[in-house]
Amino acid sequence: MLEDFEIVAGVEVHAELATKTKIFCGCTTEFGGEQNTHVCPVCLGLPGVLPVLNRQVVEYAIKTGLALNSEIAEFSKFDRKNYYYPDLPKNFQTSQYDLPICLGGHVEIEVDGVKKRIGITRVHMEEDAGKLVHSGATISTSDVSFVDYNRTGVPLLEIVSEPDLRSVDETVAYLEKLVQTLDYIEVSDCRMEQGSVRFDINVSLRPKGSDKLGIRTETKNLNSFGSVRRCMEYEIERQAEVLSEGGQVIQETRTWDEGRGITLSLRSKEEAHDYRYFPEPDLVPMVIEREWVERVRERLPELPDSRRERLLELGLSAYDAGVITSSKALAEFFDAALDKFKDPKTLANWVMGDFLGLLKAKGIPVQSSPVKPEGLAELLNLVENGTISGKIGKSVIGEMFESGKGAAEIVKEKGLVQISDTGALSGIIDKVVNSNPQSVTDFKAGKERAIGFLVGQVMKETKGQANPGLVNKLLKEKLETM
Amino acid sequence: MKISKEQVEHVAMLARLELTEEEKQTYTEQLNSILEYAAILDKLDTQDVPPTAHPLPLHNVFRDDVVKPSISQEEALTNAPDAEDGFFKVPKIV
């Protein structure tokens, strides 16, 4: 059934900006305050107040536009989007309609090794709405609802894509790339679990080979890549079923029910949107000077693609480079460690293996890791110069996470220095050889692998502290004289 | 351009206004006479005139991103018709 159709999808992304204050007033944007304590007459929409635009919001919008290859408008203004909903105290949302701050642009994605350019239609600034808590299980079964306006007026960027996405994988890749970019340029903290980035997914199907767009649905307010994937898979299946049975998809807004794994119709046709946009009379327009745009461009940090490219040139695999550049914090960690430890491949192995593993086990983000880049580099240098074996290194990094102590300190305290002293090792090798005559016979009979077992025994005797290369060499010499 | 009674009903619904039949009639007439008057402007050639974004000859009025004190929860809720546990309490939404 599905193979008869082509998927056409486009996405609207709402990202909360990392400003200290709201878009039109000085209230803090801090997450999680007690309800209705981050509010003032402006964001509560009390009569007689005047909003004043936060310069930082405009600057972040310009920065985002530049990172997304958009054109930054020379003239831009705000408009009122009118609708009645109690999460908006003013009964309109201050947004941008026909003169958004950024126009056009694109993001490059890669799915299964195929690169594709996804168009950006526009980026505009607007204010976030408040939070509703319903008395019942859902909005429709609630007699009353409770409103917290702390989030009202937190600056948002709405980033609208072209309907260029042709699969669930492409959609998720696009969203990941977009969020990664916002993270890199530090315009949003991108805390998805706190709802600081939200996705609205528009999807329609059309018969394969057709170039006419089908009727789409819009599913609003998804806040993880996982739910985008599940929601799209469900919605595609649902539409394919409707169309295969000769039915018509209804153009409507839907909501994703994570618990049940289905989308539900949210608004009926009778309540079709009629936002009656008009220019916001309380805010004067913006003239974006080109000097401002250039100043922002000059300070634009290295973007994910170029960072990834740089790691590939250092000899990392595409997969490793992808993981390390997936967040700015991890990429910066890697670069800082590489500054003190010069072997990128070994560093990548440690970062992706033990380091990320331990962070994940403890549930802490890279930024707050007890092991700093210099600390990891110190450890790896100890392994590299033979002070400790790689195996001991793995236990040392665990200890570094636990105690916060430096690698050299732990190695010294616990006496973990690798035994690279021929004299000290000879005695142990003699002992191992004498107590494993079978392995010796096997080796003599040409079974090269038998030496591996003997090396293992020596390592065990020395609690992993022997230099494996040296043990191997000494063992071979010993066996050859026998 | 002429406004129909249906359009008046639609706009009233969007604005959450309950109108009597009589009011609908009155507003349809009044709105039409306002539009008729404004239609004088149609006589002007506005081909090369950009739409007005704002009547004041000002642009770029910004503030710095500096936190100012908010008001207290108690003050915020002073004029609320109904409140509970620090929340504004609103009637059934849908």
Coordinates of C-alpha atoms in Angstrom, one line a residue:
Chain A
M1 CA 0.0 0.0 0.0
L2 CA 2.7 2.5 1.1
E3 CA 4.9 1.8 -1.9
D4 CA 2.2 3.3 -4.2
F5 CA 2.7 6.7 -2.5
E6 CA 5.4 9.4 -2.2
I7 CA 5.7 11.2 1.1
V8 CA 5.9 15.0 1.0
A9 CA 6.7 16.7 4.3
G10 CA 7.6 20.1 5.6
V11 CA 8.4 21.2 9.2
E12 CA 7.9 24.2 11.4
V13 CA 10.4 24.4 14.2
H14 CA 9.8 26.6 17.2
A15 CA 13.0 27.3 19.2
E16 CA 13.1 29.3 22.4
L17 CA 16.0 31.7 22.3
A18 CA 18.7 31.8 25.0
T19 CA 18.1 35.4 26.0
K20 CA 18.1 36.4 29.7
T21 CA 14.8 38.3 29.3
K22 CA 11.6 38.0 27.4
I23 CA 11.1 39.4 23.9
F24 CA 9.2 42.6 24.9
C25 CA 9.8 43.0 28.6
G26 CA 12.5 42.6 31.3
C27 CA 11.0 39.5 32.9
T28 CA 13.5 36.5 33.2
T29 CA 13.2 33.6 30.8
E30 CA 14.4 31.2 33.4
F31 CA 12.7 27.8 33.3
G32 CA 10.7 26.4 36.1
G33 CA 9.9 29.3 38.4
E34 CA 6.8 29.2 40.6
Q35 CA 3.7 29.8 38.5
N36 CA 3.0 33.4 37.5
T37 CA 6.1 34.9 39.2
H38 CA 8.0 35.7 36.0
V39 CA 5.4 38.1 34.8
C40 CA 4.8 41.9 34.5
P41 CA 2.1 44.1 33.1
V42 CA 3.7 43.9 29.6
C43 CA 3.7 40.1 29.2
L44 CA 0.3 39.8 31.0
G45 CA -1.1 42.1 28.4
L46 CA -2.5 44.6 30.9
P47 CA -4.1 47.7 29.4
G48 CA -1.9 50.7 28.6
V49 CA 1.5 49.0 28.5
L50 CA 4.0 49.2 25.6
P51 CA 6.3 46.4 24.5
V52 CA 9.9 47.2 23.7
L53 CA 11.9 44.7 21.6
N54 CA 14.9 43.0 23.0
R55 CA 17.9 43.7 20.8
Q56 CA 19.4 40.3 21.5
V57 CA 16.4 38.6 20.0
V58 CA 17.0 40.3 16.7
E59 CA 20.7 39.5 16.8
Y60 CA 20.0 35.8 17.5
A61 CA 17.6 35.8 14.6
I62 CA 20.2 37.3 12.3
K63 CA 22.8 34.8 13.5
T64 CA 20.4 31.9 12.8
G65 CA 19.5 33.3 9.4
L66 CA 23.2 33.4 8.5
A67 CA 23.8 29.9 9.7
L68 CA 20.9 28.7 7.6
N69 CA 22.1 30.5 4.5
S70 CA 19.1 32.8 4.6
E71 CA 18.8 36.4 3.3
I72 CA 18.5 38.8 6.2
A73 CA 15.7 41.3 5.5
E74 CA 16.6 45.0 5.3
F75 CA 13.2 46.0 6.6
S76 CA 11.1 43.9 8.9
K77 CA 8.1 44.4 11.2
F78 CA 5.9 42.6 13.7
D79 CA 2.2 41.8 13.3
R80 CA -0.6 40.6 15.5
K81 CA -1.9 37.1 15.0
N82 CA -5.4 37.2 16.5
Y83 CA -6.9 34.2 18.2
Y84 CA -8.7 33.4 21.4
Y85 CA -7.0 30.9 23.6
P86 CA -6.3 31.4 27.3
D87 CA -2.6 30.7 27.0
L88 CA -2.4 34.2 25.3
P89 CA -3.3 36.9 27.7
K90 CA -3.7 39.5 25.0
N91 CA -5.8 37.4 22.7
F92 CA -3.2 37.9 20.0
Q93 CA 0.3 36.6 19.5
T94 CA 2.9 39.2 18.5
S95 CA 4.5 37.5 15.5
Q96 CA 5.7 38.3 12.0
Y97 CA 3.6 37.9 8.9
D98 CA 4.6 39.3 5.6
L99 CA 8.0 40.8 6.4
P100 CA 9.9 38.2 8.4
I101 CA 13.5 38.8 9.5
C102 CA 15.0 36.0 7.4
L103 CA 13.9 34.7 4.0
G104 CA 15.0 31.6 2.1
G105 CA 18.0 29.5 3.0
H106 CA 18.8 25.8 3.2
V107 CA 20.2 23.0 5.3
E108 CA 22.2 20.1 4.0
I109 CA 21.4 16.7 5.2
E110 CA 22.8 13.2 4.6
V111 CA 20.7 10.0 4.7
D112 CA 22.3 6.7 3.8
G113 CA 25.3 8.5 2.3
V114 CA 23.2 10.6 0.0
K115 CA 23.4 14.3 0.5
K116 CA 20.4 16.5 0.0
R117 CA 19.6 20.2 0.3
I118 CA 16.4 21.1 2.3
G119 CA 15.0 24.5 1.6
I120 CA 14.1 27.0 4.3
T121 CA 11.2 29.2 3.5
R122 CA 11.5 31.8 6.3
V123 CA 12.6 32.4 9.8
H124 CA 10.6 34.8 12.0
M125 CA 10.5 36.1 15.6
E126 CA 7.5 35.7 17.9
E127 CA 6.5 35.4 21.5
D128 CA 5.8 32.1 23.2
A129 CA 2.5 31.4 24.9
G130 CA 1.8 30.4 28.5
K131 CA 1.3 27.0 29.9
L132 CA -2.1 25.4 30.5
V133 CA -2.8 22.8 33.2
H134 CA -6.1 21.0 32.8
S135 CA -8.3 19.9 35.7
G136 CA -9.2 16.7 33.8
A137 CA -7.2 14.1 32.0
T138 CA -7.4 16.0 28.7
I139 CA -8.5 19.5 27.6
S140 CA -11.9 18.3 26.4
T141 CA -12.8 16.5 29.6
S142 CA -11.7 19.4 31.8
D143 CA -14.3 21.7 33.4
V144 CA -11.6 24.3 34.2
S145 CA -8.0 24.9 33.2
F146 CA -5.2 26.7 35.1
V147 CA -2.8 29.1 33.4
D148 CA 0.8 29.9 34.2
Y149 CA 2.1 32.9 32.2
N150 CA 5.8 32.5 33.1
R151 CA 6.5 31.3 29.5
T152 CA 4.4 34.0 27.9
G153 CA 6.7 36.3 26.0
V154 CA 9.8 34.1 25.9
P155 CA 11.3 34.8 22.5
L156 CA 10.8 32.2 19.9
L157 CA 12.2 31.7 16.4
E158 CA 9.9 29.9 14.0
I159 CA 11.9 28.2 11.2
V160 CA 9.7 27.0 8.3
S161 CA 11.1 24.5 5.8
E162 CA 10.0 24.0 2.2
P163 CA 8.0 20.8 1.5
D164 CA 11.3 19.1 0.4
L165 CA 11.3 16.1 2.8
R166 CA 10.5 12.8 1.2
S167 CA 10.8 10.3 4.0
V168 CA 10.8 9.9 7.8
D169 CA 14.5 9.5 7.8
E170 CA 15.0 12.8 5.9
T171 CA 12.7 14.6 8.2
V172 CA 14.5 13.4 11.3
A173 CA 17.9 14.1 9.7
Y174 CA 16.8 17.6 8.9
L175 CA 15.5 18.3 12.4
E176 CA 18.7 16.9 14.0
K177 CA 20.8 19.1 11.7
L178 CA 18.7 22.1 12.5
V179 CA 18.8 21.6 16.3
Q180 CA 22.6 20.8 16.1
T181 CA 23.1 24.1 14.2
L182 CA 21.1 26.1 16.8
D183 CA 23.2 24.4 19.5
Y184 CA 26.5 25.3 17.7
I185 CA 25.6 29.0 17.2
E186 CA 24.4 29.1 20.8
V187 CA 21.1 30.9 20.1
S188 CA 19.0 28.3 22.0
D189 CA 19.9 25.9 24.8
C190 CA 18.0 23.2 22.8
R191 CA 16.7 21.5 26.0
M192 CA 14.1 19.3 24.2
E193 CA 12.9 17.8 27.5
Q194 CA 12.0 21.3 28.7
G195 CA 10.2 22.0 25.5
S196 CA 12.7 24.6 24.3
V197 CA 12.5 23.2 20.8
R198 CA 9.1 22.0 19.4
F199 CA 8.2 20.6 16.0
D200 CA 5.0 20.9 13.8
I201 CA 5.0 18.3 11.1
N202 CA 3.1 18.8 7.8
V203 CA 2.8 15.6 5.8
S204 CA 0.8 14.5 2.8
L205 CA 1.0 11.6 0.3
R206 CA 0.6 11.6 -3.4
P207 CA 0.7 8.8 -6.0
K208 CA 4.2 8.0 -7.1
G209 CA 5.1 9.9 -10.2
S210 CA 2.6 12.7 -9.5
D211 CA 3.9 16.2 -9.1
K212 CA 0.7 17.6 -7.6
L213 CA 0.6 18.0 -3.8
G214 CA -1.8 15.9 -1.8
I215 CA -3.9 17.2 1.0
R216 CA -1.8 17.6 4.2
T217 CA -2.3 17.4 7.9
E218 CA -0.3 19.2 10.5
T219 CA 0.6 17.5 13.7
K220 CA 1.6 20.1 16.3
N221 CA 4.0 20.3 19.3
L222 CA 6.2 17.3 19.1
N223 CA 9.3 17.6 21.3
S224 CA 11.6 14.7 20.5
F225 CA 13.1 13.1 17.4
G226 CA 11.6 9.8 18.5
S227 CA 8.1 11.1 18.7
V228 CA 8.5 12.8 15.3
R229 CA 9.5 9.4 13.8
R230 CA 6.6 7.5 15.5
C231 CA 4.1 10.2 14.7
M232 CA 5.1 10.4 11.0
E233 CA 5.0 6.7 10.6
Y234 CA 1.5 6.5 12.1
E235 CA 0.2 9.5 10.1
I236 CA 1.7 8.2 6.8
E237 CA 0.1 4.8 7.4
R238 CA -3.3 6.4 8.3
Q239 CA -3.3 8.6 5.2
A240 CA -2.3 5.8 2.9
E241 CA -5.2 3.7 4.3
V242 CA -7.7 6.6 3.7
L243 CA -6.4 7.1 0.1
S244 CA -6.2 3.4 -0.8
E245 CA -9.8 3.0 0.2
G246 CA -10.7 5.8 -2.2
G247 CA -11.2 8.3 0.6
Q248 CA -9.9 11.9 1.1
V249 CA -7.5 13.1 3.7
I250 CA -9.1 16.1 5.6
Q251 CA -6.8 19.1 5.9
E252 CA -6.7 19.7 9.6
T253 CA -4.5 20.1 12.7
R254 CA -3.8 17.0 14.6
T255 CA -2.2 16.2 17.9
W256 CA 0.1 13.3 18.8
D257 CA -0.9 11.1 21.7
E258 CA 2.4 9.6 22.8
G259 CA 0.8 7.1 25.2
R260 CA -1.4 5.6 22.6
G261 CA 0.9 6.1 19.7
I262 CA -1.7 7.8 17.5
T263 CA -2.6 11.2 16.0
L264 CA -6.0 12.7 16.8
S265 CA -7.9 15.5 15.1
L266 CA -7.5 18.7 17.1
R267 CA -9.7 21.3 15.4
S268 CA -12.7 20.8 13.2
K269 CA -13.2 22.6 9.9
E270 CA -15.9 24.9 11.3
E271 CA -13.2 26.6 13.4
A272 CA -10.9 27.1 10.5
H273 CA -8.2 29.6 11.3
D274 CA -8.7 33.2 10.5
Y275 CA -5.9 35.1 12.2
R276 CA -6.7 38.5 10.8
Y277 CA -3.0 39.5 10.9
F278 CA -2.3 43.2 11.0
P279 CA 0.8 45.3 11.7
E280 CA 1.6 45.7 15.4
P281 CA 1.0 49.4 16.1
D282 CA 2.8 49.2 19.5
L283 CA 6.2 48.3 17.9
V284 CA 8.0 50.3 15.3
P285 CA 9.7 48.5 12.3
M286 CA 13.2 47.3 12.1
V287 CA 15.8 48.5 9.6
I288 CA 18.6 45.9 9.7
E289 CA 21.8 47.7 8.9
R290 CA 24.2 45.6 6.7
E291 CA 27.1 46.5 9.1
W292 CA 25.1 44.8 11.9
V293 CA 24.7 41.7 9.7
E294 CA 28.4 41.6 8.9
R295 CA 29.4 42.0 12.5
V296 CA 27.2 39.0 13.4
R297 CA 28.7 37.1 10.5
E298 CA 32.2 37.7 11.6
R299 CA 31.4 36.2 15.0
L300 CA 29.7 33.2 13.7
P301 CA 31.4 30.1 15.1
E302 CA 32.5 27.1 13.1
L303 CA 29.3 25.2 12.0
P304 CA 28.8 21.4 12.3
D305 CA 29.6 20.6 8.7
S306 CA 32.9 22.2 8.6
R307 CA 33.8 20.8 12.0
R308 CA 32.9 17.3 10.8
E309 CA 35.0 17.9 7.7
R310 CA 38.0 18.8 9.8
L311 CA 37.7 15.6 11.9
L312 CA 37.4 13.5 8.7
E313 CA 40.7 15.2 7.5
L314 CA 42.3 14.1 10.7
G315 CA 41.5 10.5 9.7
L316 CA 38.4 9.8 11.8
S317 CA 35.7 7.6 10.3
A318 CA 32.5 9.3 9.1
Y319 CA 30.6 7.7 12.0
D320 CA 33.1 8.8 14.7
A321 CA 33.2 12.4 13.2
G322 CA 29.4 12.4 13.2
V323 CA 29.1 11.4 16.9
I324 CA 31.8 13.7 18.1
T325 CA 30.3 16.7 16.3
S326 CA 26.7 15.8 17.2
S327 CA 26.8 18.4 20.0
K328 CA 29.0 21.5 20.3
A329 CA 30.0 20.6 23.8
L330 CA 31.4 17.2 22.8
A331 CA 33.1 18.7 19.7
E332 CA 34.8 21.3 21.9
F333 CA 35.8 18.7 24.4
F334 CA 37.4 16.7 21.7
D335 CA 39.3 19.7 20.3
A336 CA 40.5 20.8 23.7
A337 CA 41.8 17.2 24.5
L338 CA 43.4 17.0 21.0
D339 CA 45.3 20.1 21.9
K340 CA 47.2 18.1 24.6
F341 CA 47.1 14.6 23.1
K342 CA 48.0 14.5 19.5
D343 CA 46.6 11.1 18.3
P344 CA 43.1 11.9 17.0
K345 CA 42.1 8.3 16.3
T346 CA 43.1 7.0 19.7
L347 CA 41.4 10.0 21.3
A348 CA 38.2 9.4 19.4
N349 CA 38.2 5.8 20.5
W350 CA 38.4 6.8 24.2
V351 CA 35.9 9.7 23.9
M352 CA 33.3 7.5 22.2
G353 CA 34.0 4.4 24.2
D354 CA 34.8 4.9 27.9
F355 CA 34.2 8.6 28.2
L356 CA 30.7 8.8 26.7
G357 CA 29.9 5.4 28.3
L358 CA 30.7 6.7 31.8
L359 CA 28.8 10.0 31.1
K360 CA 25.8 8.1 30.0
A361 CA 25.9 5.7 32.9
K362 CA 25.9 8.7 35.3
G363 CA 23.4 10.7 33.2
I364 CA 25.5 13.9 33.1
P365 CA 26.0 16.2 30.1
V366 CA 29.5 16.7 28.6
Q367 CA 29.6 20.2 30.0
S368 CA 29.5 19.0 33.6
S369 CA 31.8 16.0 33.2
P370 CA 34.1 15.6 36.2
V371 CA 36.8 14.5 33.7
K372 CA 38.0 17.6 31.7
P373 CA 39.7 17.5 28.3
E374 CA 43.1 18.1 29.9
G375 CA 42.4 15.2 32.3
L376 CA 41.6 12.8 29.6
A377 CA 44.7 13.9 27.6
E378 CA 46.9 13.4 30.7
L379 CA 45.5 9.9 31.0
L380 CA 46.1 9.1 27.3
N381 CA 49.6 10.4 27.4
L382 CA 50.3 8.0 30.3
V383 CA 49.1 5.1 28.2
E384 CA 51.0 6.4 25.1
N385 CA 54.3 6.7 26.8
G386 CA 54.0 3.3 28.4
T387 CA 53.6 4.5 32.0
I388 CA 50.4 2.5 32.3
S389 CA 48.8 -0.1 30.0
G390 CA 45.6 0.6 28.1
K391 CA 43.8 -1.8 30.3
I392 CA 44.8 0.0 33.4
G393 CA 43.9 3.2 31.7
K394 CA 40.3 2.0 31.5
S395 CA 40.1 1.5 35.2
V396 CA 41.8 4.8 35.8
I397 CA 39.2 6.7 33.8
G398 CA 36.5 5.1 35.9
E399 CA 38.3 6.2 39.0
M400 CA 38.7 9.7 37.6
F401 CA 34.9 9.9 37.2
E402 CA 34.4 8.7 40.7
S403 CA 36.9 10.7 42.6
G404 CA 37.6 13.7 40.4
K405 CA 41.3 13.1 40.8
G406 CA 43.9 13.4 38.0
A407 CA 45.2 10.4 36.1
A408 CA 48.8 10.7 37.3
E409 CA 47.7 11.1 40.9
I410 CA 45.6 7.9 40.7
V411 CA 48.4 5.9 39.0
K412 CA 50.9 7.1 41.7
E413 CA 48.5 6.4 44.6
K414 CA 47.5 3.0 43.5
G415 CA 50.9 2.0 42.2
L416 CA 49.6 1.2 38.8
V417 CA 52.8 2.1 36.9
Q418 CA 53.3 -0.4 34.1
I419 CA 56.1 -2.9 34.7
S420 CA 58.6 -2.4 31.9
D421 CA 61.5 -3.8 33.8
T422 CA 62.9 -6.9 32.1
G423 CA 64.3 -8.2 35.4
A424 CA 61.0 -7.9 37.2
L425 CA 59.1 -9.6 34.4
S426 CA 61.5 -12.5 33.8
G427 CA 60.7 -14.1 37.2
I428 CA 57.0 -14.0 36.5
I429 CA 57.4 -15.3 33.0
D430 CA 59.5 -18.2 34.3
K431 CA 56.7 -19.0 36.7
V432 CA 53.9 -18.9 34.1
V433 CA 55.9 -21.0 31.6
N434 CA 56.6 -23.6 34.3
S435 CA 53.0 -23.9 35.4
N436 CA 51.6 -24.2 31.8
P437 CA 53.6 -26.9 30.1
Q438 CA 50.7 -27.7 27.7
S439 CA 50.8 -24.2 26.2
V440 CA 54.5 -24.5 25.8
T441 CA 54.1 -27.8 24.0
D442 CA 51.4 -26.3 21.8
F443 CA 53.6 -23.3 20.9
K444 CA 56.5 -25.6 20.1
A445 CA 54.1 -27.6 17.9
G446 CA 53.5 -24.5 15.9
K447 CA 50.4 -23.2 17.5
E448 CA 51.3 -19.5 17.5
R449 CA 48.1 -18.7 19.4
A450 CA 49.3 -20.4 22.5
I451 CA 51.5 -17.5 23.3
G452 CA 48.4 -15.3 23.7
F453 CA 47.2 -17.4 26.6
L454 CA 50.7 -17.2 28.2
V455 CA 50.7 -13.4 27.8
G456 CA 47.3 -13.3 29.4
Q457 CA 48.6 -15.3 32.4
V458 CA 51.5 -12.9 32.9
M459 CA 49.1 -9.9 32.7
K460 CA 46.9 -11.6 35.3
E461 CA 49.9 -12.2 37.6
T462 CA 50.8 -8.6 37.4
K463 CA 47.2 -7.3 37.7
G464 CA 47.4 -5.9 34.2
Q465 CA 50.4 -3.8 35.0
A466 CA 52.9 -5.5 32.8
N467 CA 53.8 -3.9 29.5
P468 CA 52.1 -6.3 27.0
G469 CA 54.5 -5.6 24.2
L470 CA 57.5 -6.4 26.4
V471 CA 55.9 -9.5 27.9
N472 CA 55.3 -10.8 24.3
K473 CA 58.9 -10.2 23.4
L474 CA 60.3 -11.8 26.5
L475 CA 58.0 -14.8 26.3
K476 CA 59.0 -15.4 22.7
E477 CA 62.7 -15.3 23.6
K478 CA 62.1 -17.6 26.5
L479 CA 60.2 -20.1 24.5
E480 CA 62.7 -20.2 21.7
T481 CA 65.5 -21.2 24.2
M482 CA 63.4 -24.1 25.5
Chain B
M1 CA -16.5 45.7 -1.5
K2 CA -19.6 44.8 0.3
I3 CA -19.8 43.1 3.7
S4 CA -22.5 40.5 4.1
K5 CA -24.4 39.6 7.3
E6 CA -22.6 36.2 7.2
Q7 CA -19.3 38.0 7.4
V8 CA -20.5 40.1 10.3
E9 CA -21.5 36.8 12.1
H10 CA -18.2 35.3 11.3
V11 CA -16.2 38.2 12.7
A12 CA -18.5 38.3 15.7
M13 CA -17.8 34.7 16.4
L14 CA -14.0 35.2 16.0
A15 CA -14.2 38.1 18.5
R16 CA -16.4 36.0 20.8
L17 CA -19.3 38.6 20.6
E18 CA -22.9 37.5 20.9
L19 CA -25.0 39.7 18.7
T20 CA -28.8 40.0 18.4
E21 CA -30.4 39.9 14.9
E22 CA -31.0 43.6 15.2
E23 CA -27.3 44.3 16.0
K24 CA -26.2 42.1 13.1
Q25 CA -28.3 44.2 10.8
T26 CA -27.1 47.5 12.3
Y27 CA -23.4 46.5 12.1
T28 CA -23.6 45.2 8.6
E29 CA -25.0 48.6 7.5
Q30 CA -22.5 50.6 9.6
L31 CA -19.5 48.6 8.5
N32 CA -20.6 49.0 4.9
S33 CA -20.9 52.7 5.1
I34 CA -17.4 52.9 6.7
L35 CA -16.0 50.8 3.9
E36 CA -17.7 52.9 1.3
Y37 CA -16.2 56.0 2.8
A38 CA -12.7 54.5 2.9
A39 CA -13.2 53.4 -0.8
I40 CA -12.4 57.0 -1.7
L41 CA -8.8 55.8 -1.4
D42 CA -9.2 53.4 -4.2
K43 CA -9.2 56.5 -6.5
L44 CA -5.5 57.0 -5.8
D45 CA -2.9 55.3 -7.7
T46 CA -0.8 53.4 -5.1
Q47 CA 1.1 51.2 -7.5
D48 CA 4.5 52.4 -6.4
V49 CA 3.7 53.2 -2.7
P50 CA 4.9 50.6 -0.2
P51 CA 2.3 49.6 2.4
T52 CA 2.6 51.6 5.6
A53 CA 4.2 49.5 8.4
H54 CA 3.9 52.1 11.0
P55 CA 2.5 55.7 11.1
L56 CA 5.5 57.0 13.2
P57 CA 8.7 57.9 11.4
L58 CA 10.7 55.7 13.8
H59 CA 12.6 52.4 13.6
N60 CA 14.8 50.2 15.7
V61 CA 13.6 51.0 19.2
F62 CA 15.3 48.3 21.2
R63 CA 16.1 47.5 24.8
D64 CA 19.1 45.7 26.3
D65 CA 18.8 42.1 27.4
V66 CA 18.8 43.0 31.1
V67 CA 16.5 41.4 33.7
K68 CA 14.1 43.7 35.5
P69 CA 12.1 42.6 38.5
S70 CA 8.8 40.9 37.8
I71 CA 5.7 41.6 39.9
S72 CA 4.6 39.2 42.6
Q73 CA 2.2 36.4 42.0
E74 CA -0.3 38.1 44.3
E75 CA -0.1 41.3 42.2
A76 CA -0.3 39.3 39.0
L77 CA -3.6 37.7 40.1
T78 CA -5.2 40.8 41.7
N79 CA -7.5 41.4 38.8
A80 CA -8.1 37.8 37.8
P81 CA -11.8 36.9 37.8
D82 CA -10.8 33.6 39.3
A83 CA -7.6 32.1 40.6
E84 CA -6.4 29.0 42.4
D85 CA -3.0 28.0 43.8
G86 CA -1.2 30.8 42.0
F87 CA -2.8 30.0 38.7
F88 CA -5.3 32.0 36.6
K89 CA -8.4 29.8 36.5
V90 CA -10.3 29.8 33.3
P91 CA -13.6 28.1 32.2
K92 CA -13.7 25.1 29.9
I93 CA -11.7 25.8 26.7
V94 CA -13.1 23.3 24.2

